[in-house]
Coordinates of C-alpha atoms and ligand atoms in Angstrom, one line a residue:
V1 CA 22.4 18.6 -13.5
Q2 CA 22.3 18.8 -17.3
A3 CA 22.6 15.5 -19.3
V4 CA 25.5 15.6 -21.9
F5 CA 25.4 13.6 -25.1
R6 CA 27.5 10.6 -24.9
S7 CA 29.2 9.1 -28.1
N8 CA 31.5 6.4 -26.6
L9 CA 29.5 3.4 -25.4
S10 CA 32.4 1.3 -24.0
H11 CA 30.9 1.9 -20.4
L12 CA 27.5 1.1 -21.3
L13 CA 29.1 -2.3 -22.5
E14 CA 30.4 -2.9 -19.1
L15 CA 27.3 -2.0 -17.4
M16 CA 25.5 -4.5 -19.5
G17 CA 27.1 -7.2 -17.5
S18 CA 27.9 -10.6 -19.2
G19 CA 27.1 -14.4 -18.9
K20 CA 23.7 -14.6 -20.7
E21 CA 23.2 -15.4 -24.4
S22 CA 20.6 -12.6 -24.6
L23 CA 23.2 -10.1 -23.3
I24 CA 25.8 -11.1 -25.8
F25 CA 23.3 -10.5 -28.6
M26 CA 22.4 -7.3 -27.1
K27 CA 25.9 -6.3 -26.6
K28 CA 27.1 -7.3 -30.0
R29 CA 24.4 -5.2 -31.5
T30 CA 25.4 -1.8 -29.4
K31 CA 28.8 -2.3 -30.6
R32 CA 27.9 -2.6 -34.1
L33 CA 25.6 0.2 -33.8
T34 CA 28.3 2.7 -31.9
A35 CA 29.1 4.8 -34.8
Q36 CA 25.2 5.4 -35.8
W37 CA 24.5 6.2 -32.4
A38 CA 27.2 8.8 -32.2
L39 CA 26.3 10.4 -35.2
A40 CA 22.6 10.6 -34.3
A41 CA 24.0 12.4 -31.1
Q42 CA 25.4 14.6 -32.9
R43 CA 22.6 15.9 -35.3
L44 CA 20.3 15.9 -32.5
A45 CA 22.6 17.9 -30.5
R46 CA 22.6 20.3 -33.5
K47 CA 18.7 20.3 -33.8
L48 CA 17.9 20.9 -30.4
G49 CA 20.3 23.7 -29.9
D50 CA 20.8 24.9 -26.3
V51 CA 17.6 23.1 -25.0
R52 CA 18.0 22.2 -21.4
R53 CA 18.1 18.3 -20.7
D54 CA 18.0 17.4 -17.1
Q55 CA 20.0 14.3 -16.3
K56 CA 17.9 11.7 -14.8
Q57 CA 19.3 8.6 -12.6
I58 CA 17.9 6.0 -14.6
L59 CA 17.3 2.1 -13.6
V60 CA 16.5 -0.4 -16.2
H61 CA 15.5 -3.8 -14.9
I62 CA 14.6 -6.3 -17.4
G63 CA 12.2 -8.5 -15.9
F64 CA 12.0 -11.5 -18.5
L65 CA 15.8 -12.0 -18.3
T66 CA 15.5 -12.9 -14.8
E67 CA 15.8 -16.1 -13.4
E68 CA 13.1 -15.7 -11.2
S69 CA 10.7 -15.1 -13.9
G70 CA 12.0 -18.5 -15.8
D71 CA 14.6 -16.4 -18.3
V72 CA 12.6 -18.5 -21.1
F73 CA 14.6 -16.2 -23.8
S74 CA 18.1 -16.5 -23.1
P75 CA 18.4 -20.0 -24.1
R76 CA 16.4 -19.7 -26.9
V77 CA 18.6 -16.6 -28.6
L78 CA 20.6 -19.2 -30.5
K79 CA 17.8 -21.1 -31.5
G80 CA 15.5 -19.1 -33.4
G81 CA 13.7 -17.7 -30.4
P82 CA 12.0 -14.2 -30.3
L83 CA 15.1 -11.5 -30.6
G84 CA 12.6 -8.6 -31.6
E85 CA 12.6 -8.0 -27.6
M86 CA 16.3 -7.8 -27.4
V87 CA 16.8 -6.1 -30.0
Q88 CA 14.3 -3.3 -28.5
W89 CA 16.0 -3.3 -24.9
A90 CA 19.7 -3.0 -26.5
D91 CA 18.3 -0.1 -28.1
I92 CA 16.8 1.5 -25.1
L93 CA 20.0 1.2 -23.2
A94 CA 21.7 2.8 -26.0
A95 CA 19.3 5.7 -26.3
L96 CA 19.1 6.4 -22.4
Y97 CA 22.9 6.4 -22.2
V98 CA 23.7 8.3 -25.4
L99 CA 21.3 11.0 -24.1
G100 CA 23.8 11.3 -21.1
H101 CA 21.6 10.0 -18.3
G102 CA 22.8 8.0 -15.3
L103 CA 22.2 4.2 -15.9
R104 CA 21.7 1.2 -13.8
I105 CA 20.8 -2.2 -15.0
T106 CA 19.7 -5.0 -13.5
V107 CA 18.9 -8.6 -14.8
S108 CA 18.5 -10.5 -11.5
L109 CA 16.0 -10.0 -8.3
K110 CA 19.3 -10.0 -6.0
E111 CA 20.4 -7.1 -8.1
L112 CA 17.1 -5.0 -8.1
Q113 CA 16.7 -5.5 -4.3
S114 CA 20.2 -4.0 -4.1
N115 CA 19.8 -1.1 -6.2
L116 CA 16.3 -0.5 -4.7
G117 CA 18.1 -0.5 -1.5
V118 CA 15.8 -3.3 -0.1
P119 CA 17.5 -5.1 2.9
P120 CA 18.4 -8.7 1.8
G121 CA 15.8 -11.3 3.5
R122 CA 13.3 -8.5 4.0
G123 CA 11.2 -9.8 1.0
N124 CA 8.4 -7.0 1.8
C125 CA 9.5 -4.0 3.3
P126 CA 6.8 -2.3 5.2
L127 CA 8.5 1.0 4.9
T128 CA 8.7 3.5 2.2
M129 CA 12.3 4.3 1.4
P130 CA 13.5 7.1 -0.7
L131 CA 14.0 5.8 -4.2
P132 CA 17.3 6.7 -5.9
F133 CA 16.0 6.9 -9.3
D134 CA 13.9 9.2 -11.3
L135 CA 12.8 6.9 -13.7
I136 CA 12.7 3.1 -13.8
Y137 CA 12.0 1.1 -17.1
T138 CA 11.0 -2.3 -16.9
D139 CA 8.4 -4.8 -18.4
Y140 CA 5.4 -6.8 -17.2
H141 CA 7.7 -9.2 -15.2
G142 CA 9.9 -6.8 -13.6
L143 CA 6.7 -4.7 -12.6
Q144 CA 5.5 -8.0 -10.9
Q145 CA 8.7 -8.0 -8.9
M146 CA 8.7 -4.6 -7.9
K147 CA 5.4 -4.9 -6.5
Q148 CA 6.3 -7.9 -4.3
H149 CA 9.9 -6.4 -3.3
M150 CA 9.2 -2.7 -3.0
G151 CA 6.5 -2.6 -0.1
L152 CA 4.6 0.4 0.4
S153 CA 7.3 2.4 -2.1
F154 CA 5.5 0.7 -5.1
R155 CA 2.6 2.9 -4.7
K156 CA 4.3 5.8 -3.9
Y157 CA 7.0 5.4 -6.7
R158 CA 4.9 4.0 -9.4
C159 CA 4.2 7.1 -11.3
R160 CA 8.3 6.6 -11.7
I161 CA 7.8 3.3 -13.8
R162 CA 7.7 2.8 -17.5
V163 CA 6.6 -0.5 -18.7
I164 CA 8.0 -2.0 -21.8
D165 CA 5.3 -3.7 -23.6
T166 CA 5.6 -5.0 -27.2
F167 CA 1.9 -5.1 -28.2
G168 CA 0.4 -2.4 -25.8
T169 CA -2.1 -2.2 -23.0
E170 CA -5.4 -0.5 -23.6
P171 CA -7.1 1.6 -21.0
A172 CA -9.9 -0.8 -20.4
Y173 CA -7.9 -3.5 -19.4
N174 CA -5.6 -1.4 -17.3
H175 CA -8.1 -0.2 -14.7
E176 CA -8.8 -2.7 -12.5
E177 CA -12.1 -2.6 -11.5
Y178 CA -13.7 -1.8 -15.0
A179 CA -11.6 -4.7 -16.4
T180 CA -13.0 -6.9 -13.6
L181 CA -16.6 -5.7 -14.3
H182 CA -16.7 -5.6 -18.0
G183 CA -15.0 -8.8 -19.0
Y184 CA -11.5 -7.2 -20.1
R185 CA -10.0 -9.9 -18.2
T186 CA -6.1 -10.9 -18.7
N187 CA -3.3 -12.2 -17.3
W188 CA -1.5 -8.8 -17.8
G189 CA -4.0 -5.9 -17.2
Y190 CA -5.2 -4.3 -13.9
W191 CA -2.3 -2.2 -12.6
N192 CA -4.2 1.2 -12.7
L193 CA -0.9 3.1 -14.4
N194 CA -1.5 5.8 -16.6
P195 CA -1.7 4.4 -19.9
K196 CA 1.1 6.4 -21.3
Q197 CA 3.5 4.6 -19.0
F198 CA 3.0 1.4 -21.2
M199 CA 5.2 1.9 -24.1
T200 CA 5.1 0.0 -27.1
M201 CA 7.3 -1.6 -30.0
F202 CA 5.1 0.1 -32.8
P203 CA 2.8 3.1 -32.8
H204 CA -0.3 0.8 -32.1
T205 CA -2.4 3.1 -30.2
P206 CA -1.6 6.6 -28.9
D207 CA -3.1 5.5 -25.5
N208 CA 0.4 4.4 -24.8
S209 CA 3.8 5.6 -25.8
F210 CA 5.5 4.4 -28.6
M211 CA 9.0 3.3 -27.9
G212 CA 9.9 1.4 -31.0
F213 CA 13.7 0.5 -31.8
V214 CA 16.1 1.5 -34.4
S215 CA 17.1 -0.4 -38.0
E216 CA 20.5 0.4 -39.3
E217 CA 20.3 3.5 -41.3
L218 CA 22.6 3.4 -44.9
N219 CA 24.6 6.1 -46.5
E220 CA 24.0 7.2 -50.0
T221 CA 27.4 5.3 -51.7
E222 CA 25.8 2.0 -49.5
K223 CA 22.1 2.6 -50.9
Q224 CA 23.7 2.9 -54.5
L225 CA 25.5 -0.2 -54.2
I226 CA 22.6 -2.2 -52.8
K227 CA 20.7 -1.3 -55.9
G228 CA 23.3 -2.6 -58.2
G229 CA 23.6 -5.6 -56.6
K230 CA 20.1 -6.9 -55.9
A231 CA 19.4 -10.4 -57.6
S232 CA 15.9 -9.8 -58.8
N233 CA 14.8 -13.6 -58.5
M234 CA 15.9 -14.0 -54.8
A235 CA 13.4 -14.3 -51.8
V236 CA 14.0 -14.3 -48.1
V237 CA 11.1 -15.7 -46.0
Y238 CA 10.5 -14.0 -42.8
G239 CA 10.4 -16.0 -39.5
K240 CA 13.1 -17.8 -38.0
E241 CA 10.8 -21.0 -36.7
A242 CA 10.1 -24.1 -38.6
G243 CA 6.4 -23.8 -37.9
I244 CA 6.1 -20.5 -39.9
W245 CA 6.3 -22.9 -43.2
K246 CA 3.3 -25.4 -42.1
G247 CA 0.4 -24.8 -44.6
K248 CA 2.1 -22.7 -46.7
E249 CA 2.8 -25.0 -49.8
K250 CA 0.6 -23.5 -52.3
S251 CA 2.1 -20.0 -51.7
L252 CA 5.4 -21.3 -51.8
S253 CA 5.3 -23.1 -54.9
I254 CA 4.0 -20.1 -56.7
L255 CA 6.6 -18.1 -55.4
H256 CA 9.2 -20.6 -56.2
K257 CA 8.0 -20.9 -59.7
Y258 CA 9.4 -17.3 -60.0
M259 CA 12.2 -16.9 -57.4
E260 CA 15.0 -18.6 -55.5
V261 CA 13.7 -19.2 -52.0
H262 CA 15.9 -18.6 -49.0
G263 CA 15.3 -19.2 -45.4
T264 CA 16.7 -18.4 -41.9
V265 CA 15.3 -21.1 -40.1
Y266 CA 17.0 -22.6 -36.9
Y267 CA 18.1 -26.3 -37.2
E268 CA 19.8 -29.0 -35.2
S269 CA 22.6 -30.5 -37.1
R270 CA 21.4 -33.7 -36.0
R271 CA 18.1 -33.3 -37.6
P272 CA 17.4 -32.1 -41.1
P273 CA 15.7 -28.9 -41.6
E274 CA 12.2 -28.8 -41.5
V275 CA 11.7 -26.7 -44.5
P276 CA 10.6 -27.8 -48.0
A277 CA 13.5 -29.0 -50.0
F278 CA 13.8 -26.4 -52.6
V279 CA 14.6 -23.8 -49.8
K280 CA 18.2 -22.5 -49.4
N281 CA 18.2 -22.7 -45.5
H282 CA 21.0 -20.4 -43.8
G283 CA 19.9 -21.5 -40.5
L284 CA 19.7 -19.0 -37.7
L285 CA 22.1 -16.3 -38.8
P286 CA 24.1 -13.6 -36.8
Q287 CA 22.3 -10.4 -37.3
P288 CA 25.3 -9.1 -39.5
E289 CA 25.1 -11.5 -41.9
F290 CA 21.2 -11.6 -42.0
Q291 CA 21.7 -8.0 -42.9
Q292 CA 24.0 -9.0 -46.0
L293 CA 21.4 -11.4 -47.1
L294 CA 18.7 -8.9 -47.1
R295 CA 21.0 -6.6 -49.0
K296 CA 21.1 -9.3 -52.2
A297 CA 17.5 -10.0 -52.0
K298 CA 14.7 -8.3 -53.9
L299 CA 11.9 -9.8 -51.9
F300 CA 11.2 -10.4 -48.2
I301 CA 8.0 -12.3 -47.7
G302 CA 6.1 -13.0 -44.6
F303 CA 3.7 -16.5 -44.3
G304 CA 1.7 -14.8 -41.2
F305 CA 3.9 -15.1 -38.6
P306 CA 5.5 -13.7 -36.5
Y307 CA 3.7 -10.7 -35.9
E308 CA 4.9 -7.0 -35.7
G309 CA 8.8 -7.7 -35.5
P310 CA 11.7 -5.7 -36.6
A311 CA 12.7 -7.7 -39.6
P312 CA 10.7 -6.4 -42.1
L313 CA 11.9 -2.7 -41.5
E314 CA 15.3 -4.2 -41.6
A315 CA 14.3 -5.6 -45.0
I316 CA 12.8 -2.5 -46.5
A317 CA 15.9 -0.8 -45.2
N318 CA 18.1 -3.0 -47.2
G319 CA 16.1 -2.1 -50.4
C320 CA 13.7 -5.3 -50.1
V321 CA 10.2 -5.2 -50.9
F322 CA 8.0 -6.6 -48.1
L323 CA 5.1 -9.0 -49.5
Q324 CA 2.7 -9.9 -46.6
S325 CA -1.1 -11.7 -46.4
R326 CA -4.0 -9.7 -45.4
F327 CA -5.7 -11.1 -42.3
S328 CA -9.4 -11.2 -43.2
P329 CA -11.1 -11.5 -40.6
P330 CA -8.5 -9.5 -38.7
H331 CA -6.7 -11.5 -36.0
S332 CA -7.1 -10.3 -32.4
S333 CA -7.1 -11.2 -28.7
L334 CA -10.7 -12.8 -29.5
N335 CA -9.9 -15.2 -32.6
H336 CA -6.1 -16.2 -32.1
E337 CA -4.2 -17.9 -29.8
F338 CA -1.2 -15.6 -29.7
F339 CA -3.0 -12.5 -28.8
R340 CA -5.2 -14.2 -26.5
G341 CA -4.7 -12.7 -22.8
K342 CA -2.8 -9.9 -24.0
P343 CA -4.5 -6.5 -22.8
T344 CA -5.6 -5.3 -26.1
S345 CA -8.8 -5.7 -28.3
R346 CA -6.8 -4.4 -31.2
E347 CA -7.5 -5.8 -34.4
V348 CA -4.7 -6.8 -36.8
F349 CA -5.3 -6.6 -40.6
S350 CA -2.0 -7.8 -41.7
Q351 CA 1.1 -9.5 -40.5
H352 CA 2.7 -6.1 -40.1
P353 CA 0.3 -3.4 -39.6
Y354 CA 2.8 -0.7 -39.3
A355 CA 4.5 -1.7 -42.4
E356 CA 1.3 -1.8 -44.2
N357 CA -0.4 1.6 -42.7
F358 CA 3.0 3.8 -42.3
I359 CA 5.0 2.5 -45.2
G360 CA 2.8 0.8 -48.0
K361 CA 3.7 0.7 -51.7
P362 CA 6.1 0.3 -53.2
H363 CA 7.7 -1.1 -50.5
V364 CA 5.2 -3.1 -48.8
W365 CA 2.6 -5.1 -50.6
T366 CA -0.4 -6.6 -48.6
V367 CA -2.5 -9.1 -50.4
D368 CA -4.7 -11.9 -49.9
Y369 CA -2.7 -15.3 -50.1
N370 CA -5.8 -17.1 -50.9
N371 CA -6.4 -15.5 -54.0
S372 CA -3.4 -16.9 -55.9
E373 CA -4.0 -14.6 -59.0
E374 CA -3.4 -11.7 -56.8
F375 CA -0.4 -13.5 -54.9
E376 CA 1.2 -14.4 -58.3
A377 CA 0.6 -10.9 -60.0
A378 CA 2.1 -9.5 -56.7
I379 CA 5.3 -11.5 -57.3
K380 CA 5.5 -10.7 -60.9
T381 CA 5.4 -6.9 -60.4
I382 CA 7.8 -6.9 -57.6
M383 CA 10.4 -8.6 -59.5
R384 CA 10.0 -5.8 -62.0
T385 CA 10.0 -2.9 -59.8
Q386 CA 13.1 -1.0 -58.4
V387 CA 12.7 0.3 -55.0
D388 CA 14.9 2.5 -52.9
P389 CA 16.1 1.7 -49.6
Y390 CA 13.9 3.2 -47.1
L391 CA 13.8 3.8 -43.3
P392 CA 11.0 5.9 -41.6
Y393 CA 12.9 8.6 -39.4
E394 CA 11.1 7.3 -36.2
Y395 CA 13.3 4.2 -36.7
T396 CA 16.6 5.9 -37.0
C397 CA 18.9 6.4 -34.2
E398 CA 18.3 10.0 -34.2
G399 CA 14.5 9.5 -34.4
M400 CA 14.5 7.3 -31.1
L401 CA 16.9 9.6 -29.7
E402 CA 14.6 12.5 -30.3
R403 CA 11.5 10.9 -28.8
V404 CA 12.9 9.5 -25.8
H405 CA 14.4 12.9 -25.4
A406 CA 11.1 14.5 -25.4
Y407 CA 9.5 11.8 -23.1
I408 CA 12.3 12.1 -20.7
Q409 CA 12.0 15.8 -20.1
H410 CA 7.9 16.1 -20.9
Q411 CA 6.3 13.2 -19.6
D412 CA 5.5 13.5 -15.9
F413 CA 2.8 10.9 -14.4
C414 CA 3.9 11.8 -10.7
A415 CA 2.6 15.4 -10.8
A416 CA -1.2 16.2 -9.7
P417 CA -3.2 15.1 -12.4
G418 CA -3.5 17.6 -15.4
P419 CA -6.8 19.5 -15.7
A420 CA -9.4 17.6 -13.7
P421 CA -12.5 16.3 -15.7
L422 CA -14.6 19.3 -16.2
G423 CA -17.9 17.4 -15.8
A424 CA -20.8 19.8 -16.3
R425 CA -19.2 22.3 -14.3
A426 CA -16.9 23.5 -17.1
P427 CA -15.3 26.8 -16.4
Q428 CA -14.3 28.9 -19.3
S429 CA -14.5 27.3 -22.5
P430 CA -11.1 26.9 -24.0
F431 CA -12.2 26.2 -27.6
V432 CA -14.2 27.3 -30.5
L433 CA -16.0 25.8 -33.5
A434 CA -13.6 25.7 -36.4
P435 CA -14.4 28.0 -39.3
N436 CA -15.7 25.1 -41.4
A437 CA -17.8 23.9 -38.5
T438 CA -16.6 20.2 -38.5
H439 CA -14.5 20.3 -35.4
L440 CA -13.3 22.1 -32.5
Q441 CA -10.0 23.9 -32.2
W442 CA -8.0 25.8 -29.2
A443 CA -9.4 29.2 -29.0
R444 CA -6.5 31.7 -30.0
N445 CA -6.9 33.9 -26.8
A446 CA -7.5 30.7 -24.4
S447 CA -4.7 30.4 -22.0
L448 CA -2.6 27.3 -22.4
A449 CA -2.5 24.8 -19.7
A450 CA 1.1 25.7 -18.5
G451 CA 3.4 22.9 -18.6
A452 CA 0.8 20.7 -20.1
W453 CA 2.5 18.2 -22.8
P454 CA 2.0 18.3 -25.6
P455 CA 0.8 21.8 -25.7
A456 CA -3.1 22.2 -26.0
R457 CA -2.9 24.5 -29.0
S458 CA -2.5 21.2 -31.3
L459 CA -6.2 20.1 -29.8
R460 CA -8.6 19.4 -32.9
A461 CA -11.4 17.6 -31.6
W462 CA -14.0 15.7 -34.1
L463 CA -17.1 13.9 -33.2
A464 CA -16.4 10.4 -34.8
T465 CA -19.2 8.4 -36.8
A466 CA -20.9 5.8 -35.0
G467 CA -18.8 2.6 -34.4
R468 CA -15.7 4.5 -35.3
A469 CA -12.7 4.4 -32.7
C470 CA -10.8 7.8 -32.1
T471 CA -7.6 6.1 -33.4
D472 CA -9.3 5.8 -36.8
A473 CA -11.3 9.0 -36.3
C474 CA -8.1 10.9 -36.1
L475 CA -6.1 9.4 -38.9
D476 CA -9.1 9.8 -41.3
H477 CA -8.3 13.6 -41.0
G478 CA -4.5 13.0 -41.2
L479 CA -4.3 13.7 -37.3
V480 CA -3.5 11.1 -34.5
C481 CA -5.6 10.9 -31.3
E482 CA -4.2 12.4 -28.4
P483 CA -5.5 10.8 -25.0
S484 CA -3.8 14.0 -22.8
F485 CA -6.5 15.9 -24.5
F486 CA -9.4 14.3 -23.7
P487 CA -9.7 16.2 -20.2
F488 CA -10.5 19.2 -22.1
L489 CA -13.2 17.7 -24.2
N490 CA -14.9 16.3 -21.3
S491 CA -17.7 18.6 -20.7
Q492 CA -21.4 19.6 -21.8
D493 CA -19.6 22.8 -23.3
A494 CA -17.7 20.7 -25.8
F495 CA -20.8 19.1 -27.2
Q496 CA -22.7 22.5 -27.1
K497 CA -20.0 23.8 -29.1
L498 CA -20.0 21.2 -31.8
Q499 CA -23.7 21.9 -31.9
V500 CA -24.4 18.1 -30.5
P501 CA -27.9 18.1 -29.5
C502 CA -27.9 16.4 -26.0
D503 CA -31.2 16.0 -24.3
S504 CA -29.6 14.8 -21.4
T505 CA -25.8 14.6 -20.0
E506 CA -24.9 11.4 -17.9
S507 CA -21.4 11.1 -16.5
E508 CA -20.4 7.4 -16.5
M509 CA -17.2 5.2 -16.5
N510 CA -17.2 3.5 -20.0
H511 CA -13.9 3.8 -21.8
L512 CA -15.5 5.0 -25.1
Y513 CA -16.8 8.3 -23.1
P514 CA -17.2 11.1 -23.7
A515 CA -19.8 10.2 -26.3
F516 CA -23.0 10.9 -28.1
A517 CA -25.7 8.0 -28.4
Q518 CA -27.9 9.1 -31.3
P519 CA -31.1 7.1 -30.7
G520 CA -31.9 8.7 -27.3
Q521 CA -29.8 11.9 -28.1
E522 CA -27.9 11.2 -25.0
C523 CA -24.6 12.8 -24.1
F524 CA -22.2 11.0 -21.7
L525 CA -19.2 12.1 -20.0
Q526 CA -16.3 10.2 -18.7
K527 CA -16.0 9.8 -15.1
E528 CA -12.6 8.1 -14.7
P529 CA -9.8 9.9 -16.1
L530 CA -7.8 6.7 -16.4
L531 CA -10.6 5.2 -18.6
F532 CA -9.9 7.9 -21.4
S533 CA -9.1 5.8 -24.7
C534 CA -8.2 6.3 -27.8
A535 CA -9.1 2.7 -28.6
G536 CA -12.4 0.9 -28.8
A537 CA -15.8 1.8 -30.4
S538 CA -19.4 0.7 -30.5
T539 CA -22.1 1.3 -33.1
K540 CA -24.0 2.6 -30.2
Y541 CA -22.0 5.5 -30.1
R542 CA -20.3 8.5 -31.9
R543 CA -17.2 9.1 -29.7
L544 CA -15.9 12.7 -29.2
C545 CA -12.1 12.2 -30.2
P546 CA -9.0 14.7 -29.4
C547 CA -6.9 14.7 -32.1
R548 CA -3.3 16.3 -32.7
D549 CA -0.9 16.8 -35.7
Y550 CA 2.2 14.9 -35.9
R551 CA 5.8 15.3 -37.4
K552 CA 6.3 13.5 -40.6
G553 CA 7.9 10.3 -40.0
Q554 CA 7.6 10.9 -35.8
V555 CA 3.9 10.1 -35.1
A556 CA 4.9 10.4 -31.3
L557 CA 5.4 13.7 -31.5
C558 CA 3.4 17.0 -32.3
Q559 CA 4.6 19.7 -34.6
D560 CA 5.3 21.6 -31.3
C561 CA 6.4 18.9 -29.2
L562 CA 10.1 19.2 -28.8
Ligands
UDP1 N1 17.7 -12.3 -37.1 C1 18.9 -12.6 -37.0 N2 19.1 -13.6 -37.7 C2 18.3 -14.5 -38.6 C3 17.1 -13.9 -39.0 C4 16.6 -12.5 -37.7 O1 19.6 -12.2 -36.0 O2 18.4 -15.3 -39.3 C5 17.4 -10.9 -36.5 C6 16.9 -9.6 -37.4 O3 17.8 -9.0 -37.5 C7 15.9 -8.7 -35.9 C8 15.7 -10.1 -35.1 O4 16.3 -11.2 -35.5 O5 16.2 -7.7 -35.6 C9 14.1 -10.0 -34.8 O6 13.6 -10.5 -35.7 P1 11.9 -10.9 -36.2 O7 11.3 -9.8 -36.7 O8 11.7 -12.2 -36.6 O9 11.3 -10.6 -34.5 P2 11.1 -11.6 -33.6 O10 9.8 -12.4 -33.6 O11 12.4 -12.3 -33.4 O12 10.6 -10.9 -32.2

């Protein structure tokens, strides 16, 4: 059956059920964004032309909202708890629905069981039953619940699962045996899924799929209106919890010298707000009112927490400049409580790395807050600069629909594994050394692995310098790391073509392989396909990195990927 774009979301709102504060928040958002989704669907339909889109039956099981996992979020929705996750789930539901797929939504174990066809009371059904869904979107909580309640079907069908995982899961943490042996121990990893089955909030590492969310888009008239209506001395502080103000007195007093400081910190009427007296605190605002506040403000300022939420993108989309602190040394699961136990070694160099690296000046300023002069100078310059509202394409409704469409039509983790690791027995070599002898590219006459996605012709492979991760090595060349190309490169032939002098070649389990170790002139191939990883570096190795091009404003997709 062909999927047909939908522009009326009232049935989706019914499907979302009711009761919980979290669902109410999500439904309000979906309702408010209906017109934007409808317009985006029209535009994407035009762009895709008559491309065939199969209708999928999809189950969305939002594990963290189930009572069984404690549902710690719903009671906090009205108190400044994390709303980012709810923003993202609301947008995922809208995208799947607008794309025209069959949708079921569950937020309790009971509903999950009845949708999976597990007989009540039979917690662990030993038989494999047919699964009435092509795809299941869930989170780590939901994954655990499915493992417990699907019996043998879980193994059989886990390739259909997609895990919404805000901060991402790196391959070294995902591979159970490897993680256990090498100290990549966390509360969350060990699922042995294809790392691309994890879907993140921002494009952290291309080892995972970038799911994202949307921010409201302004039309030209609104943009002009906003630009005219800005109060150049108005700053809004990022963060809804009182804790973020602690220990920031010095920067705050500098900021207050120049600007009126607004906050949206939750407080209870019985207790005075725990923010400095000069702050105009609005309390936690409903989302539309928060947007209105951003429209008037010149500056949106972060004091280090929360990490990587939606709000800075909304601020920039509403014409604010986002000022944030540089982290030196970077924060990570090794040195920061917040990231501890998360299945990633990613180092975070500022509060919002996406804003810093993908947007940057004039919209985003990342400065050292300990350096008062630098901080003060930034504020003064920002007050004088005019910026246009800006929203990266990948965070528009159209951009999200385009990306989710591409994933649904092309990602298949149930098919027999792609090209087997070639090991030392590489048959015919599919690539050649580029004319400038710096990297490998796909040979024009080589056959293109049929059905492979992204298409292999976008492969560009580089030998990274020692200590450089493939994520960074590819970005250095204006490209992005593409883990699905690793199997093509995992061969002696690739090293040979790159004229790497291998004295010996070994095949082992190591998330940094394929790689070259300079001291012994040793080449190493990857023995375990699940461990292919863009993330990760060691000064011992020069990693062999598969890169690809990407669409401007849509880093998840290569030029030929639609
Ligand atoms: N938000 C809101 N009211 C406010 C402040 C923020 O509704 O007073 C919304 C905001 O629009 C954003 C969401 O909260 O979409 C999440 O924001 P944040 O970046 O703080 O991420 P979180 O830490 O909540 O995940």
